[in-house]
Short mmCIF file of C-alpha atoms in Angstrom, two decimals:
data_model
loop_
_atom_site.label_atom_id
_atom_site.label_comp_id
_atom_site.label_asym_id
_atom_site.label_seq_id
_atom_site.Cartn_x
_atom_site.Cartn_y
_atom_site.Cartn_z
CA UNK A 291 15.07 -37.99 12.34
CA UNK A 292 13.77 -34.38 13.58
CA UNK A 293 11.80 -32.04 11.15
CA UNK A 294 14.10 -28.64 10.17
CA UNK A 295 10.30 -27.42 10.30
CA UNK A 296 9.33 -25.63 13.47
CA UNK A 297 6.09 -23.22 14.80
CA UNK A 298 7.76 -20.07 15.63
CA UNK A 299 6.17 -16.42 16.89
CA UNK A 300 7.13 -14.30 13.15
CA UNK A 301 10.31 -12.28 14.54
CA UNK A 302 12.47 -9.41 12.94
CA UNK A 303 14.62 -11.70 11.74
CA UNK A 304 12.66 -13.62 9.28
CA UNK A 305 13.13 -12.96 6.11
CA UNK A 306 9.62 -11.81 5.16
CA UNK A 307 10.72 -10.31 1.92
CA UNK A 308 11.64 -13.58 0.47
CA UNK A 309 8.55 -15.09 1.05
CA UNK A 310 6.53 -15.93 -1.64
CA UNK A 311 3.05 -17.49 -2.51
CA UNK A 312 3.42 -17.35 -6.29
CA UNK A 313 0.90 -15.93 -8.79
CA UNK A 314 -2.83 -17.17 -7.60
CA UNK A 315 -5.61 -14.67 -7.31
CA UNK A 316 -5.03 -13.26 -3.60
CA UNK A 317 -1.39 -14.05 -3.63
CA UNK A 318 -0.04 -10.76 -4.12
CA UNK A 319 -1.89 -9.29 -1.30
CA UNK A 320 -1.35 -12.34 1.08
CA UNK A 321 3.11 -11.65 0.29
CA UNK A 322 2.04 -8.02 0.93
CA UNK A 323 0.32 -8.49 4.16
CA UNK A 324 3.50 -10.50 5.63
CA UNK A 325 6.17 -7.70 4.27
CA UNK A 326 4.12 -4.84 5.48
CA UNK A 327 1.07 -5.12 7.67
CA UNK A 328 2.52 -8.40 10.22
CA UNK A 329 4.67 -7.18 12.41
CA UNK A 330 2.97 -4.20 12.70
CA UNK A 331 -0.27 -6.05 14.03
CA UNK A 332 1.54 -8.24 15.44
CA UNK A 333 3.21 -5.74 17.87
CA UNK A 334 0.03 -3.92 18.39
CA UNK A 335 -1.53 -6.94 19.79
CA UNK A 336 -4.00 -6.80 17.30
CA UNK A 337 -3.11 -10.71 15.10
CA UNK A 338 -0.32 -13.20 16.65
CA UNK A 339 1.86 -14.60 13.47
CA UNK A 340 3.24 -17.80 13.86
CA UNK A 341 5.25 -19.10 11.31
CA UNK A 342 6.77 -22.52 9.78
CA UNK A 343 9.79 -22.22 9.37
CA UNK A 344 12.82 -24.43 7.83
CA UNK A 345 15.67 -24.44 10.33
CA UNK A 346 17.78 -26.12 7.39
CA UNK A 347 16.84 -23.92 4.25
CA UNK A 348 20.02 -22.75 2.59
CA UNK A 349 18.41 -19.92 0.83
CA UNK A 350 16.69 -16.53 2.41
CA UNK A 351 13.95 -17.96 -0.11
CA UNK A 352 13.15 -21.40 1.65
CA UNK A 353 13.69 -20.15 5.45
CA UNK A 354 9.50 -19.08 5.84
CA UNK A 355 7.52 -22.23 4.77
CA UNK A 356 4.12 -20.75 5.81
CA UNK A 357 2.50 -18.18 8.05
CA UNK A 358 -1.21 -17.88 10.16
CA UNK A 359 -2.56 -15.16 11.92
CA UNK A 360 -4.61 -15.70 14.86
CA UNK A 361 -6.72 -13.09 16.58
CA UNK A 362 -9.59 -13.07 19.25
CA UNK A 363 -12.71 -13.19 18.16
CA UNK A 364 -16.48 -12.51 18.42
CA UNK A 365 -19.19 -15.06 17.07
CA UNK A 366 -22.67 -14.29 17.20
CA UNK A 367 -24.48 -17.62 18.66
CA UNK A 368 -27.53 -19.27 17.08
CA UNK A 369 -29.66 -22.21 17.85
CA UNK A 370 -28.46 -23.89 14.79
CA UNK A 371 -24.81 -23.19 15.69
CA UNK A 372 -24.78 -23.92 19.35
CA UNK A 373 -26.71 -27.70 18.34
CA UNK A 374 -24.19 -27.91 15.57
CA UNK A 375 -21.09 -27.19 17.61
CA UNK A 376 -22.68 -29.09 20.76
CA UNK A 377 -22.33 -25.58 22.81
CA UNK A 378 -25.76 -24.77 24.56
CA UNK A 379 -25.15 -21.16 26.54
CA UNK A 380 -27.46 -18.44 27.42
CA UNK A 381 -25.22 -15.73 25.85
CA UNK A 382 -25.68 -13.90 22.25
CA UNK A 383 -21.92 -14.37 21.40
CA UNK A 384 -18.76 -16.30 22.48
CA UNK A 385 -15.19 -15.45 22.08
CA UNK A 386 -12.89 -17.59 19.91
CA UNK A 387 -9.89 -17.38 17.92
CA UNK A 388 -10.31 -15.97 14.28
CA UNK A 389 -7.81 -18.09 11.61
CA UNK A 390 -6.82 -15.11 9.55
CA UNK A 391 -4.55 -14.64 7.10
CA UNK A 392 -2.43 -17.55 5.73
CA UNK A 393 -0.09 -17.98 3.47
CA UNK A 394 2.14 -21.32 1.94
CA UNK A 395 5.01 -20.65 0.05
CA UNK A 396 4.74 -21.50 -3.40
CA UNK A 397 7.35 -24.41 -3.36
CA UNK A 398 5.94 -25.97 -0.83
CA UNK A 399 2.03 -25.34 -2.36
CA UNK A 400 0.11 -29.20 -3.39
CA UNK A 401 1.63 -31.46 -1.19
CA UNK A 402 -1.14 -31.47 1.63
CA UNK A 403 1.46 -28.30 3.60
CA UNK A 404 -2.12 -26.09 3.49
CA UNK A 405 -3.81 -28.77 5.18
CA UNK A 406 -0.82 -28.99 7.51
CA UNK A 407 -0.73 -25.30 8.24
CA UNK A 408 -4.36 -25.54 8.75
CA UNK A 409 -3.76 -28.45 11.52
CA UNK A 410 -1.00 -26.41 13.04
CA UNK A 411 -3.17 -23.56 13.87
CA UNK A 412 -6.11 -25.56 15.01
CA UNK A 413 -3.65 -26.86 17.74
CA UNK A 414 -2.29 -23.34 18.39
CA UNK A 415 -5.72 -22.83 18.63
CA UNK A 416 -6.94 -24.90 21.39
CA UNK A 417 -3.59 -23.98 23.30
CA UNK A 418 -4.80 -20.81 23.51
CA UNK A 419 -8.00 -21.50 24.13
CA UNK A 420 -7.04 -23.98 27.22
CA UNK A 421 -5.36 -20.88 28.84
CA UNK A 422 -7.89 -18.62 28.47
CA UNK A 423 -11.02 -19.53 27.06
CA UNK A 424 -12.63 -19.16 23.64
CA UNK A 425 -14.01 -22.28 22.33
CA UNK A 426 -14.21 -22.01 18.62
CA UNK A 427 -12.19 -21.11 15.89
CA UNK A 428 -13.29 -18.74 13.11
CA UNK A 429 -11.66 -18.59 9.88
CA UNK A 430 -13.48 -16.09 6.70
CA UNK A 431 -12.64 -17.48 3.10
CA UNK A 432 -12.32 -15.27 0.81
CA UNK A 433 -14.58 -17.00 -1.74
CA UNK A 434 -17.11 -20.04 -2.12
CA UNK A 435 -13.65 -22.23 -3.24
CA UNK A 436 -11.65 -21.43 -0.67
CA UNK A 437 -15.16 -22.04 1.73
CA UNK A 438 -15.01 -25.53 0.34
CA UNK A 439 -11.14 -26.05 0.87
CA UNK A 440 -11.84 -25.28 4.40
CA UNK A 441 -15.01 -27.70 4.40
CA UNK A 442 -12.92 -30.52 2.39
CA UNK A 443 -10.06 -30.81 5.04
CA UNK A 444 -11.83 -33.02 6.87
CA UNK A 445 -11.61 -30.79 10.55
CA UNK A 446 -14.81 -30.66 10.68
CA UNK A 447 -15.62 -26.72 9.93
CA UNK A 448 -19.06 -25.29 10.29
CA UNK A 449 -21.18 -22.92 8.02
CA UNK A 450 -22.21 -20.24 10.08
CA UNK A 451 -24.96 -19.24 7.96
CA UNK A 452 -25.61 -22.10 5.74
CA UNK A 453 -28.65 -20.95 4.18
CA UNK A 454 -27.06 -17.46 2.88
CA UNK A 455 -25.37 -18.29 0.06
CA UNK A 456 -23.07 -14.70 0.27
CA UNK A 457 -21.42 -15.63 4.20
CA UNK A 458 -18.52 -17.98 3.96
CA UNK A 459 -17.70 -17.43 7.71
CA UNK A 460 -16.99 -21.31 8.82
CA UNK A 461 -16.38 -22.09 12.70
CA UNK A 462 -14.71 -24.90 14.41
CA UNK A 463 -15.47 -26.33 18.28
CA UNK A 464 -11.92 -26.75 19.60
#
């Protein structure tokens, strides 16, 4: 049997004001960010939204089962990082694709749909990246817990700055 689920560009008609990620800290403005601020970027060019949605949701509330941003991205190279991410180039930086803003709704939060999300946009990810370039992806937790999250998924994510315990920027070689 075929998922209802599909990866879908966010469009206007979504239901974006339904959407909800519940009460956690950073909820609020993660529901706020999809209302106000995606389209908007989206349509500037500035963040592509894809979203999961449920083709067989009977309620406004269950249509949008997640959302990711992506967006191009700058990452300075190191020694360290290039070894780490088996990349050795003679340049400062490399382009990439930065894993922005996410969001699950909340009946669909602790059943492994993060980590799912997560997958999805690594493979979005290296699409992109196969048609134009821009090895790694980026993502910037918000906090040491959600830095761990990332780590724990099993991907295989990358400190950027391991020693510094106040940069959570991770990277992944796609």
């Amino acid at each position: 049997m075929a998922s209802p689920w599909q990866l879908v560009r966010l469009h206007d008609a979504h239901p974006v004001d339904a959407f909800s990620c519940g009460t956690r800290p950073g909820a609020v403005d993660i529901d706020q960010y999809l209302r106000e601020r995606a389209r908007p970027e989206q349509a500037a060019r500035l963040a592509a939204v894809w979203v999961v949605e449920d083709t067989a949701a009977t309620t406004r509330e269950g249509r949008i089962v997640g959302f990711f941003t992506l967006s191009p991205v700058g990452v300075r190279l190191s020694p360290v990082l290039m070894e780490a991410m088996g990349i050795m180039v003679p340049y400062h930086t490399m382009g990439g694709w930065l894993l922005g803003r996410m969001g699950l709704a909340v009946q669909h939060q602790g059943h492994d749909h993060g980590r799912r999300l997560v997958a999805s946009a690594i493979r979005t990810a290296r699409d992109l990246s196969l048609a134009t370039a821009g090895p790694l992806l980026a993502v910037d937790p918000a906090n040491v817990d959600l830095m761990q999250w990332y780590l724990g998924l099993g991907f295989g994510f990358q400190r950027l700055a391991p020693n510094d315990p106040r940069i959570f920027r991770l990277a992944l070689k796609l």
